[in-house]
Amino acid sequence: MADFDDRKNVKPTEGPANINALASLHFLLQEPDIVGVLPGLPAGLLPASALDDPLIVDVAAWVNLPPKNAIDKLSFQWRRQNTSNAFNTMQTYDVVGPLADSDFPMSFSIDAGKLDYEEGPFDFRYVVVGHNGGGESESNIVPLVIDRTPPYKHLKPSTLILPATQITIPFFEAHDNKFVCVIPEYADYQDGDEVVYFWRTRTGSQLIGRTPVATNREIIYTRAQIEAALNGECYAEYQLIDKAGNSSPLSESVPIEVDMAPRSLGYVKVTGASGSSQFGKLNIDSVGEGPGDGITVNIPPESDIYEGEKVLLQWADPLAFNAITLSSADPDAPLLFNVPRKNIAAHMVSSLADGARYIPVYYEVLDGSSSEVLATSGIYGLTLSDILATNYPTMQCSHVNGNILSLSSVPGSGAEVSIGVWPFMADDQYIKFKLVGLGQDGKNLEVVFFEHKVTAEEVADKKVSVTVAKEQFLKFKVGIDIYFEGQVTFNNKGYWYGFRALRANLTN
């Protein structure tokens, strides 16, 4: 594309083109393309921010371009729309040949000063006076619209129509957690108008949003936005911006009294836990063993939770293994939650990350329709004791009799080693078995012969068993005690707890 800044072929002239009004029109030229006009209606609207810059117009090639050293004169003209006025010339260029079709479209600039003090809709075209005898051709007309006047014509827009001048928690409960205001009707409304609206307190204004002016002219402040601001005297204010980008002053406003006591959310209470309101300790061995048993967590009834809101209970860090988010409370007691047994043992104190001494237990209050989190309670720190070592079962071996394991009694197929049910046994746990004693060389020897993820069938059978090949026993020194040891992990191998070991004297 040829550029208007390249003056090799285009030279602006000081006066209007010498156009013979009686000359015949040789050609109807392609319409000009005004660069930067906004899409949609009104067609041809220039952004207000562009009015101080030159007007850039692209022109297509016309018939009979000037050859070398010949000059065509190109003039841009305009007149007000819907008038019979003659066109006025804005700016004229000498277009010097040689030119070819490949030089087009060609850009021209019209001095910004030509638009000064002008406003409204115009007809815009260009006229070319040819080099071959003064024949004149004119282009199709396009609209050009200049808008310098903001809505309300530089006056402050009227005060928003408010649903109330006092905002309280009961107000939001009755109005879907929204404070809906209405922009008063205004005479110079146009399609494409936008509203920017603010919430002002004694510490300053907060931008809430920018949106097209709706058909019903409503703007919405949410409960969360108003709760996040200060109580006391507040103001809802707005500005109107038309499609061209002209902005009105900030609107008039009236005070709104916001009186919302901060939402109070008490700490959870864990049934059976001892300690303070913020920290507690629970003996895990006190948790019932039935399939419906677990740990009961209560949300204080005095907490500020309102009709239509939802509550989620968070048990342990959301990223921790076997953490759980509970959304279903007891239907008869909507502030009571039961943490299932399967989500408990992974959070015993020895299983926690290094340095941690408790798990977080808290709840979130959500908007009933959008599930937006409105508030979060403080964190209650709960320490779960480890299962007592004496509550773990003892390892078993099918060929140990009276704490003696006779190698002669072990068949070639091996011996069965097993463990019975243990507290909180579940199919997301791993176990491992090993033999510990002195090797044939008299040195300490440990043989891990089984590592396994517990299955649902084993949980139902309340037993895990494996056959140990006889050659595993032959690695140990005869006449010395060997130990059948086992371990279980409740948190995906993060920490291992020991079963009670079985001691047996190895004999021939």
Short mmCIF file of C-alpha atoms in Angstrom, two decimals:
data_model
loop_
_atom_site.label_atom_id
_atom_site.label_comp_id
_atom_site.label_asym_id
_atom_site.label_seq_id
_atom_site.Cartn_x
_atom_site.Cartn_y
_atom_site.Cartn_z
CA MET A 1 0.00 0.00 0.00
CA ALA A 2 1.39 3.42 -0.92
CA ASP A 3 1.63 5.71 2.09
CA PHE A 4 0.58 9.34 2.32
CA ASP A 5 3.85 10.21 4.04
CA ASP A 6 5.75 9.22 0.90
CA ARG A 7 5.66 12.52 -1.02
CA LYS A 8 7.16 11.11 -4.20
CA ASN A 9 3.78 10.95 -5.94
CA VAL A 10 1.43 12.90 -3.66
CA LYS A 11 1.71 16.60 -2.94
CA PRO A 12 -0.91 18.56 -1.00
CA THR A 13 -1.92 21.84 -2.57
CA GLU A 14 -2.87 25.03 -0.78
CA GLY A 15 -6.02 25.88 -2.71
CA PRO A 16 -9.02 23.99 -3.97
CA ALA A 17 -8.85 22.05 -7.21
CA ASN A 18 -9.97 23.97 -10.28
CA ILE A 19 -13.10 21.90 -10.82
CA ASN A 20 -15.36 22.94 -13.61
CA ALA A 21 -18.85 22.50 -12.24
CA LEU A 22 -20.20 22.16 -15.77
CA ALA A 23 -17.75 19.47 -16.79
CA SER A 24 -19.24 16.08 -17.45
CA LEU A 25 -18.58 13.30 -14.94
CA HIS A 26 -16.48 10.72 -16.67
CA PHE A 27 -16.53 7.96 -13.99
CA LEU A 28 -18.18 7.05 -10.68
CA LEU A 29 -15.24 6.22 -8.44
CA GLN A 30 -15.06 3.60 -5.73
CA GLU A 31 -16.05 4.94 -2.32
CA PRO A 32 -13.28 6.11 0.04
CA ASP A 33 -12.31 4.02 3.07
CA ILE A 34 -12.04 6.18 6.20
CA VAL A 35 -9.55 4.45 8.47
CA GLY A 36 -10.49 3.88 12.09
CA VAL A 37 -14.25 4.41 12.02
CA LEU A 38 -16.13 2.33 14.56
CA PRO A 39 -18.15 -0.71 13.43
CA GLY A 40 -21.93 -0.76 13.62
CA LEU A 41 -24.31 2.16 13.78
CA PRO A 42 -24.11 5.04 13.26
CA ALA A 43 -22.02 4.22 10.20
CA GLY A 44 -18.85 6.27 9.81
CA LEU A 45 -18.49 7.24 13.48
CA LEU A 46 -15.00 8.41 14.42
CA PRO A 47 -13.67 7.68 17.93
CA ALA A 48 -13.52 10.84 20.00
CA SER A 49 -9.91 9.99 20.85
CA ALA A 50 -8.99 10.24 17.14
CA LEU A 51 -10.33 13.75 16.51
CA ASP A 52 -7.04 15.44 17.34
CA ASP A 53 -5.16 13.30 14.81
CA PRO A 54 -5.12 13.57 11.00
CA LEU A 55 -8.00 11.83 9.28
CA ILE A 56 -6.60 8.94 7.25
CA VAL A 57 -8.43 7.93 4.08
CA ASP A 58 -7.58 5.06 1.72
CA VAL A 59 -8.45 5.51 -1.96
CA ALA A 60 -8.65 2.78 -4.60
CA ALA A 61 -7.11 3.12 -8.05
CA TRP A 62 -9.18 5.10 -10.57
CA VAL A 63 -9.41 4.82 -14.32
CA ASN A 64 -6.75 6.49 -16.47
CA LEU A 65 -4.02 6.97 -13.86
CA PRO A 66 -1.50 9.74 -14.63
CA PRO A 67 1.55 8.73 -16.65
CA LYS A 68 5.02 10.04 -15.96
CA ASN A 69 5.06 13.75 -15.04
CA ALA A 70 1.31 14.07 -15.50
CA ILE A 71 -0.77 15.33 -12.59
CA ASP A 72 -4.26 14.37 -11.41
CA LYS A 73 -5.85 16.49 -8.72
CA LEU A 74 -7.64 14.65 -5.92
CA SER A 75 -9.88 16.61 -3.54
CA PHE A 76 -11.71 15.42 -0.43
CA GLN A 77 -15.12 17.04 0.06
CA TRP A 78 -17.91 16.99 2.61
CA ARG A 79 -21.25 18.48 3.45
CA ARG A 80 -23.78 18.03 6.22
CA GLN A 81 -26.09 15.11 5.72
CA ASN A 82 -29.72 15.60 4.73
CA THR A 83 -29.06 18.98 3.14
CA SER A 84 -28.94 20.25 -0.41
CA ASN A 85 -25.80 22.25 0.34
CA ALA A 86 -22.91 22.12 -2.06
CA PHE A 87 -19.89 20.05 -1.09
CA ASN A 88 -17.00 21.94 0.52
CA THR A 89 -13.44 20.98 -0.27
CA MET A 90 -11.45 19.92 2.80
CA GLN A 91 -8.05 19.21 1.24
CA THR A 92 -6.60 18.77 -2.26
CA TYR A 93 -3.60 16.76 -3.45
CA ASP A 94 -1.56 16.79 -6.64
CA VAL A 95 -1.12 13.11 -7.57
CA VAL A 96 1.93 12.89 -9.85
CA GLY A 97 2.52 10.06 -12.30
CA PRO A 98 3.64 7.54 -13.10
CA LEU A 99 1.26 5.42 -11.02
CA ALA A 100 0.15 1.83 -11.43
CA ASP A 101 -2.65 -0.23 -9.90
CA SER A 102 -0.07 -1.83 -7.60
CA ASP A 103 0.39 1.55 -5.86
CA PHE A 104 -3.15 1.31 -4.46
CA PRO A 105 -4.95 1.55 -2.19
CA MET A 106 -3.23 4.86 -1.48
CA SER A 107 -3.45 6.57 1.89
CA PHE A 108 -4.07 10.28 2.29
CA SER A 109 -4.26 12.43 5.38
CA ILE A 110 -6.57 15.34 6.10
CA ASP A 111 -5.32 17.81 8.68
CA ALA A 112 -7.04 17.41 12.04
CA GLY A 113 -7.66 21.16 12.04
CA LYS A 114 -10.16 20.70 9.21
CA LEU A 115 -12.43 18.92 11.72
CA ASP A 116 -12.12 21.53 14.48
CA TYR A 117 -15.42 22.74 15.91
CA GLU A 118 -17.35 20.44 13.61
CA GLU A 119 -19.86 17.90 14.88
CA GLY A 120 -22.64 15.78 13.47
CA PRO A 121 -23.20 13.52 10.44
CA PHE A 122 -21.60 14.41 7.12
CA ASP A 123 -21.52 13.13 3.53
CA PHE A 124 -17.93 12.47 2.50
CA ARG A 125 -16.44 11.85 -0.94
CA TYR A 126 -13.44 12.57 -3.12
CA VAL A 127 -13.19 14.04 -6.62
CA VAL A 128 -10.45 13.40 -9.17
CA VAL A 129 -9.71 15.93 -11.95
CA GLY A 130 -7.83 14.08 -14.65
CA HIS A 131 -4.64 15.10 -16.34
CA ASN A 132 -6.11 14.70 -19.81
CA GLY A 133 -8.22 17.77 -20.22
CA GLY A 134 -9.81 18.44 -16.88
CA GLY A 135 -12.47 15.75 -16.82
CA GLU A 136 -13.91 15.33 -13.33
CA SER A 137 -14.93 12.07 -11.65
CA GLU A 138 -16.43 11.77 -8.18
CA SER A 139 -16.63 8.85 -5.77
CA ASN A 140 -19.57 7.25 -4.10
CA ILE A 141 -20.55 9.03 -0.89
CA VAL A 142 -19.85 7.52 2.53
CA PRO A 143 -21.02 8.78 5.93
CA LEU A 144 -18.66 10.50 8.35
CA VAL A 145 -19.92 11.16 11.87
CA ILE A 146 -18.19 13.39 14.43
CA ASP A 147 -19.46 13.21 18.01
CA ARG A 148 -17.83 15.44 20.62
CA THR A 149 -20.68 15.65 23.12
CA PRO A 150 -21.00 13.18 26.02
CA PRO A 151 -24.33 11.99 27.40
CA TYR A 152 -26.01 14.72 29.46
CA LYS A 153 -24.08 17.33 27.41
CA HIS A 154 -21.33 17.80 30.00
CA LEU A 155 -23.76 17.97 32.94
CA LYS A 156 -23.68 15.52 35.81
CA PRO A 157 -26.00 12.56 35.20
CA SER A 158 -28.92 12.23 37.56
CA THR A 159 -28.78 10.14 40.71
CA LEU A 160 -29.31 6.42 40.32
CA ILE A 161 -32.77 5.17 41.19
CA LEU A 162 -32.10 3.10 44.32
CA PRO A 163 -34.09 0.17 45.72
CA ALA A 164 -33.35 1.42 49.25
CA THR A 165 -31.20 3.97 51.05
CA GLN A 166 -30.31 1.53 53.85
CA ILE A 167 -28.64 -1.82 53.24
CA THR A 168 -28.76 -4.59 55.82
CA ILE A 169 -28.32 -8.35 55.81
CA PRO A 170 -32.12 -8.89 55.79
CA PHE A 171 -32.31 -6.65 52.69
CA PHE A 172 -29.97 -8.98 50.81
CA GLU A 173 -31.81 -12.04 52.05
CA ALA A 174 -34.99 -10.64 50.52
CA HIS A 175 -33.38 -9.45 47.24
CA ASP A 176 -31.30 -12.39 45.99
CA ASN A 177 -28.10 -10.91 47.45
CA LYS A 178 -28.20 -8.02 44.96
CA PHE A 179 -28.54 -4.25 45.20
CA VAL A 180 -30.10 -3.37 41.83
CA CYS A 181 -30.03 0.29 40.78
CA VAL A 182 -31.54 1.89 37.68
CA ILE A 183 -30.05 4.61 35.49
CA PRO A 184 -32.67 7.33 34.97
CA GLU A 185 -33.87 7.81 31.41
CA TYR A 186 -31.84 10.41 29.52
CA ALA A 187 -32.68 12.19 26.30
CA ASP A 188 -29.48 11.60 24.32
CA TYR A 189 -29.26 7.83 24.80
CA GLN A 190 -27.69 6.02 21.84
CA ASP A 191 -26.99 2.40 21.02
CA GLY A 192 -23.47 1.63 22.17
CA ASP A 193 -23.61 3.76 25.33
CA GLU A 194 -21.76 2.20 28.26
CA VAL A 195 -21.94 2.75 31.99
CA VAL A 196 -19.00 2.68 34.40
CA TYR A 197 -20.16 2.35 37.98
CA PHE A 198 -18.50 2.77 41.35
CA TRP A 199 -19.07 2.19 45.05
CA ARG A 200 -17.70 5.02 47.20
CA THR A 201 -16.98 4.92 50.92
CA ARG A 202 -15.19 7.35 53.18
CA THR A 203 -11.86 5.80 52.13
CA GLY A 204 -12.37 6.21 48.38
CA SER A 205 -14.13 4.81 45.31
CA GLN A 206 -13.99 1.27 44.01
CA LEU A 207 -14.62 0.51 40.33
CA ILE A 208 -17.30 -2.17 40.21
CA GLY A 209 -17.77 -2.65 36.47
CA ARG A 210 -18.11 -1.31 32.95
CA THR A 211 -20.94 -2.64 30.82
CA PRO A 212 -23.25 -1.62 27.97
CA VAL A 213 -26.30 0.29 29.16
CA ALA A 214 -28.96 -2.43 29.36
CA THR A 215 -32.45 -2.07 27.92
CA ASN A 216 -33.81 -1.88 31.47
CA ARG A 217 -30.89 0.42 32.41
CA GLU A 218 -30.12 -1.70 35.50
CA ILE A 219 -26.72 -1.99 37.16
CA ILE A 220 -26.09 -4.55 39.91
CA TYR A 221 -23.98 -4.39 43.05
CA THR A 222 -23.57 -7.79 44.71
CA ARG A 223 -23.73 -8.51 48.40
CA ALA A 224 -20.11 -9.68 48.36
CA GLN A 225 -18.97 -6.37 46.83
CA ILE A 226 -20.82 -4.30 49.41
CA GLU A 227 -19.82 -6.53 52.33
CA ALA A 228 -16.19 -6.14 51.29
CA ALA A 229 -16.51 -2.35 51.65
CA LEU A 230 -16.91 -0.44 54.90
CA ASN A 231 -20.08 -0.03 56.89
CA GLY A 232 -21.44 3.46 57.22
CA GLU A 233 -22.29 6.11 54.65
CA CYS A 234 -21.69 4.95 51.07
CA TYR A 235 -22.56 6.16 47.56
CA ALA A 236 -23.49 4.47 44.30
CA GLU A 237 -22.13 6.56 41.42
CA TYR A 238 -21.70 6.17 37.68
CA GLN A 239 -20.47 7.72 34.46
CA LEU A 240 -21.95 7.36 30.99
CA ILE A 241 -19.70 6.84 27.97
CA ASP A 242 -21.11 7.07 24.46
CA LYS A 243 -20.00 4.91 21.56
CA ALA A 244 -17.51 7.49 20.36
CA GLY A 245 -15.87 7.44 23.80
CA ASN A 246 -17.09 10.74 25.20
CA SER A 247 -17.43 10.42 28.97
CA SER A 248 -19.88 12.27 31.17
CA PRO A 249 -18.87 13.67 34.54
CA LEU A 250 -19.44 11.50 37.61
CA SER A 251 -23.12 11.36 38.47
CA GLU A 252 -24.94 13.00 41.30
CA SER A 253 -25.45 10.70 44.30
CA VAL A 254 -27.27 10.36 47.59
CA PRO A 255 -25.95 8.67 50.73
CA ILE A 256 -26.73 5.01 51.37
CA GLU A 257 -26.42 3.76 54.92
CA VAL A 258 -24.76 0.34 55.08
CA ASP A 259 -25.27 -1.44 58.36
CA MET A 260 -24.08 -5.01 58.07
CA ALA A 261 -22.55 -6.51 61.15
CA PRO A 262 -19.56 -8.62 60.13
CA ARG A 263 -20.54 -12.21 59.52
CA SER A 264 -19.63 -14.30 62.56
CA LEU A 265 -18.58 -17.87 61.85
CA GLY A 266 -17.64 -19.87 64.93
CA TYR A 267 -15.05 -22.62 64.96
CA VAL A 268 -16.25 -26.17 64.35
CA LYS A 269 -16.74 -28.49 67.31
CA VAL A 270 -15.47 -32.07 67.03
CA THR A 271 -17.40 -34.53 69.16
CA GLY A 272 -15.15 -36.22 71.69
CA ALA A 273 -12.21 -33.85 71.25
CA SER A 274 -10.65 -32.16 74.26
CA GLY A 275 -8.94 -28.76 74.22
CA SER A 276 -9.86 -25.16 73.44
CA SER A 277 -12.28 -23.60 70.96
CA GLN A 278 -9.52 -23.41 68.33
CA PHE A 279 -7.45 -26.52 69.00
CA GLY A 280 -8.35 -30.01 70.13
CA LYS A 281 -7.10 -33.57 70.51
CA LEU A 282 -9.09 -36.69 69.75
CA ASN A 283 -8.25 -40.27 70.73
CA ILE A 284 -8.67 -42.16 67.48
CA ASP A 285 -9.31 -45.40 69.34
CA SER A 286 -12.61 -43.91 70.52
CA VAL A 287 -14.03 -43.85 66.99
CA GLY A 288 -16.69 -46.50 66.46
CA GLU A 289 -15.99 -49.49 64.22
CA GLY A 290 -19.34 -49.73 62.40
CA PRO A 291 -19.59 -48.95 58.68
CA GLY A 292 -21.58 -45.79 59.42
CA ASP A 293 -19.30 -44.66 62.23
CA GLY A 294 -16.91 -41.75 61.89
CA ILE A 295 -16.12 -38.44 63.52
CA THR A 296 -18.95 -36.02 64.13
CA VAL A 297 -18.25 -32.35 63.38
CA ASN A 298 -20.72 -29.66 64.43
CA ILE A 299 -20.99 -26.14 63.05
CA PRO A 300 -22.05 -23.74 65.82
CA PRO A 301 -25.73 -22.78 65.48
CA GLU A 302 -24.92 -19.15 66.31
CA SER A 303 -22.84 -18.82 63.11
CA ASP A 304 -24.19 -16.27 60.62
CA ILE A 305 -25.47 -18.61 57.92
CA TYR A 306 -28.58 -17.41 56.15
CA GLU A 307 -31.48 -19.06 54.42
CA GLY A 308 -30.62 -20.33 50.95
CA GLU A 309 -26.87 -20.48 51.57
CA LYS A 310 -24.87 -23.72 51.38
CA VAL A 311 -22.19 -25.01 53.73
CA LEU A 312 -19.14 -27.12 52.85
CA LEU A 313 -17.08 -28.80 55.58
CA GLN A 314 -13.38 -29.23 54.83
CA TRP A 315 -11.63 -32.09 56.64
CA ALA A 316 -7.82 -31.75 56.42
CA ASP A 317 -5.82 -29.81 53.87
CA PRO A 318 -7.60 -30.16 50.51
CA LEU A 319 -4.38 -31.43 48.90
CA ALA A 320 -3.66 -34.02 51.58
CA PHE A 321 -4.21 -37.73 50.94
CA ASN A 322 -7.72 -38.78 52.01
CA ALA A 323 -8.86 -35.22 52.74
CA ILE A 324 -12.55 -34.75 52.08
CA THR A 325 -14.98 -31.91 51.42
CA LEU A 326 -18.44 -32.69 52.74
CA SER A 327 -21.48 -30.98 51.28
CA SER A 328 -24.21 -33.19 52.74
CA ALA A 329 -25.01 -32.70 56.38
CA ASP A 330 -27.53 -34.69 58.42
CA PRO A 331 -30.98 -33.89 56.92
CA ASP A 332 -32.39 -33.58 60.42
CA ALA A 333 -29.43 -31.54 61.65
CA PRO A 334 -28.11 -29.36 58.79
CA LEU A 335 -25.13 -28.13 60.81
CA LEU A 336 -23.89 -31.64 61.69
CA PHE A 337 -21.44 -33.54 59.48
CA ASN A 338 -20.04 -37.04 59.76
CA VAL A 339 -16.47 -37.67 58.55
CA PRO A 340 -16.35 -41.27 57.22
CA ARG A 341 -13.98 -43.78 58.81
CA LYS A 342 -12.07 -44.17 55.54
CA ASN A 343 -10.97 -40.51 55.73
CA ILE A 344 -9.69 -40.60 59.29
CA ALA A 345 -6.60 -42.80 59.82
CA ALA A 346 -4.48 -41.05 57.16
CA HIS A 347 -4.42 -37.98 59.39
CA MET A 348 -3.04 -39.48 62.62
CA VAL A 349 -0.34 -37.35 64.16
CA SER A 350 2.63 -39.47 63.03
CA SER A 351 1.35 -39.44 59.44
CA LEU A 352 1.37 -35.65 59.16
CA ALA A 353 3.97 -33.74 57.21
CA ASP A 354 7.17 -32.82 59.00
CA GLY A 355 6.50 -30.16 61.60
CA ALA A 356 2.72 -30.44 61.45
CA ARG A 357 0.90 -31.33 64.66
CA TYR A 358 -2.72 -31.05 63.61
CA ILE A 359 -5.06 -31.10 60.62
CA PRO A 360 -7.20 -28.09 59.63
CA VAL A 361 -10.97 -28.45 59.96
CA TYR A 362 -13.13 -25.56 58.75
CA TYR A 363 -16.18 -24.71 56.67
CA GLU A 364 -17.13 -22.41 53.82
CA VAL A 365 -20.42 -20.62 53.28
CA LEU A 366 -21.51 -20.50 49.62
CA ASP A 367 -24.13 -18.55 47.74
CA GLY A 368 -27.02 -20.92 47.20
CA SER A 369 -27.41 -20.22 43.47
CA SER A 370 -23.94 -19.44 42.13
CA SER A 371 -21.86 -21.48 44.61
CA GLU A 372 -19.64 -18.44 45.10
CA VAL A 373 -17.74 -18.65 48.40
CA LEU A 374 -19.11 -15.89 50.59
CA ALA A 375 -17.19 -16.54 53.81
CA THR A 376 -14.78 -19.01 55.39
CA SER A 377 -14.61 -19.90 59.06
CA GLY A 378 -11.48 -19.88 61.15
CA ILE A 379 -9.38 -23.05 61.13
CA TYR A 380 -9.84 -25.49 63.98
CA GLY A 381 -6.64 -27.49 64.54
CA LEU A 382 -7.32 -31.13 65.40
CA THR A 383 -4.67 -33.58 66.56
CA LEU A 384 -5.60 -37.22 66.02
CA SER A 385 -3.69 -39.63 68.24
CA ASP A 386 -1.98 -42.65 66.73
CA ILE A 387 -3.66 -46.02 67.10
CA LEU A 388 -2.32 -47.70 70.23
CA ALA A 389 0.32 -50.27 69.35
CA THR A 390 -1.54 -52.85 71.43
CA ASN A 391 -4.59 -52.41 69.21
CA TYR A 392 -2.81 -53.74 66.14
CA PRO A 393 -3.08 -57.50 65.45
CA THR A 394 -0.17 -59.94 65.71
CA MET A 395 1.44 -61.50 62.66
CA GLN A 396 0.60 -65.17 62.11
CA CYS A 397 2.41 -68.12 60.45
CA SER A 398 0.67 -71.41 59.70
CA HIS A 399 3.70 -73.53 60.78
CA VAL A 400 4.68 -71.75 63.98
CA ASN A 401 3.67 -73.89 66.93
CA GLY A 402 4.35 -72.76 70.45
CA ASN A 403 6.78 -70.09 69.20
CA ILE A 404 8.77 -72.75 67.33
CA LEU A 405 9.15 -72.96 63.57
CA SER A 406 10.48 -76.34 62.54
CA LEU A 407 11.95 -76.33 59.04
CA SER A 408 11.09 -79.99 58.69
CA SER A 409 7.42 -79.13 59.08
CA VAL A 410 7.45 -76.57 56.28
CA PRO A 411 6.58 -78.15 52.94
CA GLY A 412 8.40 -77.24 49.77
CA SER A 413 5.50 -75.01 48.74
CA GLY A 414 6.17 -72.80 51.76
CA ALA A 415 4.23 -71.52 54.78
CA GLU A 416 1.30 -69.10 54.98
CA VAL A 417 1.96 -65.78 56.68
CA SER A 418 -1.04 -63.60 57.46
CA ILE A 419 -2.43 -60.65 59.37
CA GLY A 420 -5.97 -60.25 60.65
CA VAL A 421 -8.14 -57.17 60.61
CA TRP A 422 -6.64 -53.99 62.03
CA PRO A 423 -8.26 -50.69 63.00
CA PHE A 424 -9.48 -48.64 60.00
CA MET A 425 -8.53 -51.37 57.53
CA ALA A 426 -9.40 -50.18 54.00
CA ASP A 427 -8.58 -50.87 50.37
CA ASP A 428 -6.54 -47.69 49.88
CA GLN A 429 -3.80 -48.89 52.25
CA TYR A 430 -0.54 -50.75 51.67
CA ILE A 431 1.05 -53.43 53.86
CA LYS A 432 4.40 -55.20 53.80
CA PHE A 433 5.74 -58.32 55.55
CA LYS A 434 9.33 -59.18 56.38
CA LEU A 435 11.47 -61.74 58.21
CA VAL A 436 14.11 -60.42 60.63
CA GLY A 437 16.87 -62.40 62.35
CA LEU A 438 20.46 -63.61 61.93
CA GLY A 439 21.63 -64.86 58.59
CA GLN A 440 23.70 -67.97 58.00
CA ASP A 441 26.78 -65.77 58.25
CA GLY A 442 25.77 -64.57 61.73
CA LYS A 443 24.94 -61.07 60.55
CA ASN A 444 21.64 -59.28 60.95
CA LEU A 445 19.33 -60.13 58.10
CA GLU A 446 16.03 -58.58 57.00
CA VAL A 447 14.04 -60.08 54.12
CA VAL A 448 11.00 -58.15 52.81
CA PHE A 449 8.98 -60.85 51.11
CA PHE A 450 5.66 -59.10 50.53
CA GLU A 451 4.45 -55.57 49.71
CA HIS A 452 0.87 -55.24 48.64
CA LYS A 453 -2.09 -52.90 48.25
CA VAL A 454 -5.03 -54.11 50.28
CA THR A 455 -8.00 -55.23 48.20
CA ALA A 456 -11.72 -54.84 48.87
CA GLU A 457 -12.01 -58.64 49.10
CA GLU A 458 -9.37 -58.76 51.81
CA VAL A 459 -11.18 -56.03 53.73
CA ALA A 460 -14.37 -58.10 53.52
CA ASP A 461 -12.47 -61.25 54.60
CA LYS A 462 -10.73 -59.31 57.40
CA LYS A 463 -7.45 -60.99 56.53
CA VAL A 464 -4.42 -60.64 54.24
CA SER A 465 -2.25 -63.69 53.64
CA VAL A 466 0.67 -64.77 51.47
CA THR A 467 2.72 -67.96 51.06
CA VAL A 468 6.42 -67.62 51.93
CA ALA A 469 8.71 -69.97 50.05
CA LYS A 470 10.72 -72.36 52.23
CA GLU A 471 14.03 -71.05 50.81
CA GLN A 472 13.33 -67.71 52.52
CA PHE A 473 13.54 -69.44 55.93
CA LEU A 474 16.73 -71.28 54.90
CA LYS A 475 18.53 -67.91 54.71
CA PHE A 476 18.40 -67.66 58.52
CA LYS A 477 20.56 -69.34 61.15
CA VAL A 478 18.97 -72.32 62.88
CA GLY A 479 18.61 -72.26 66.66
CA ILE A 480 18.06 -68.49 66.77
CA ASP A 481 14.78 -66.57 67.01
CA ILE A 482 13.36 -65.05 63.87
CA TYR A 483 10.63 -62.41 63.79
CA PHE A 484 7.64 -62.11 61.49
CA GLU A 485 7.09 -58.36 61.19
CA GLY A 486 4.51 -56.36 59.28
CA GLN A 487 3.66 -52.73 58.61
CA VAL A 488 0.72 -50.75 57.28
CA THR A 489 0.54 -47.25 55.83
CA PHE A 490 -2.65 -45.18 55.90
CA ASN A 491 -1.38 -42.24 53.85
CA ASN A 492 -0.06 -43.69 50.59
CA LYS A 493 3.34 -44.81 51.97
CA GLY A 494 4.01 -41.51 53.70
CA TYR A 495 4.40 -43.18 57.10
CA TRP A 496 4.40 -46.86 58.18
CA TYR A 497 2.89 -48.25 61.40
CA GLY A 498 3.97 -51.65 62.76
CA PHE A 499 1.82 -54.69 63.42
CA ARG A 500 2.70 -56.71 66.50
CA ALA A 501 5.57 -59.06 65.60
CA LEU A 502 5.47 -62.87 65.90
CA ARG A 503 8.62 -64.42 67.44
CA ALA A 504 9.59 -67.99 66.59
CA ASN A 505 12.67 -70.11 67.30
CA LEU A 506 13.94 -71.61 64.05
CA THR A 507 14.78 -75.30 64.36
CA ASN A 508 15.55 -78.11 61.99
#
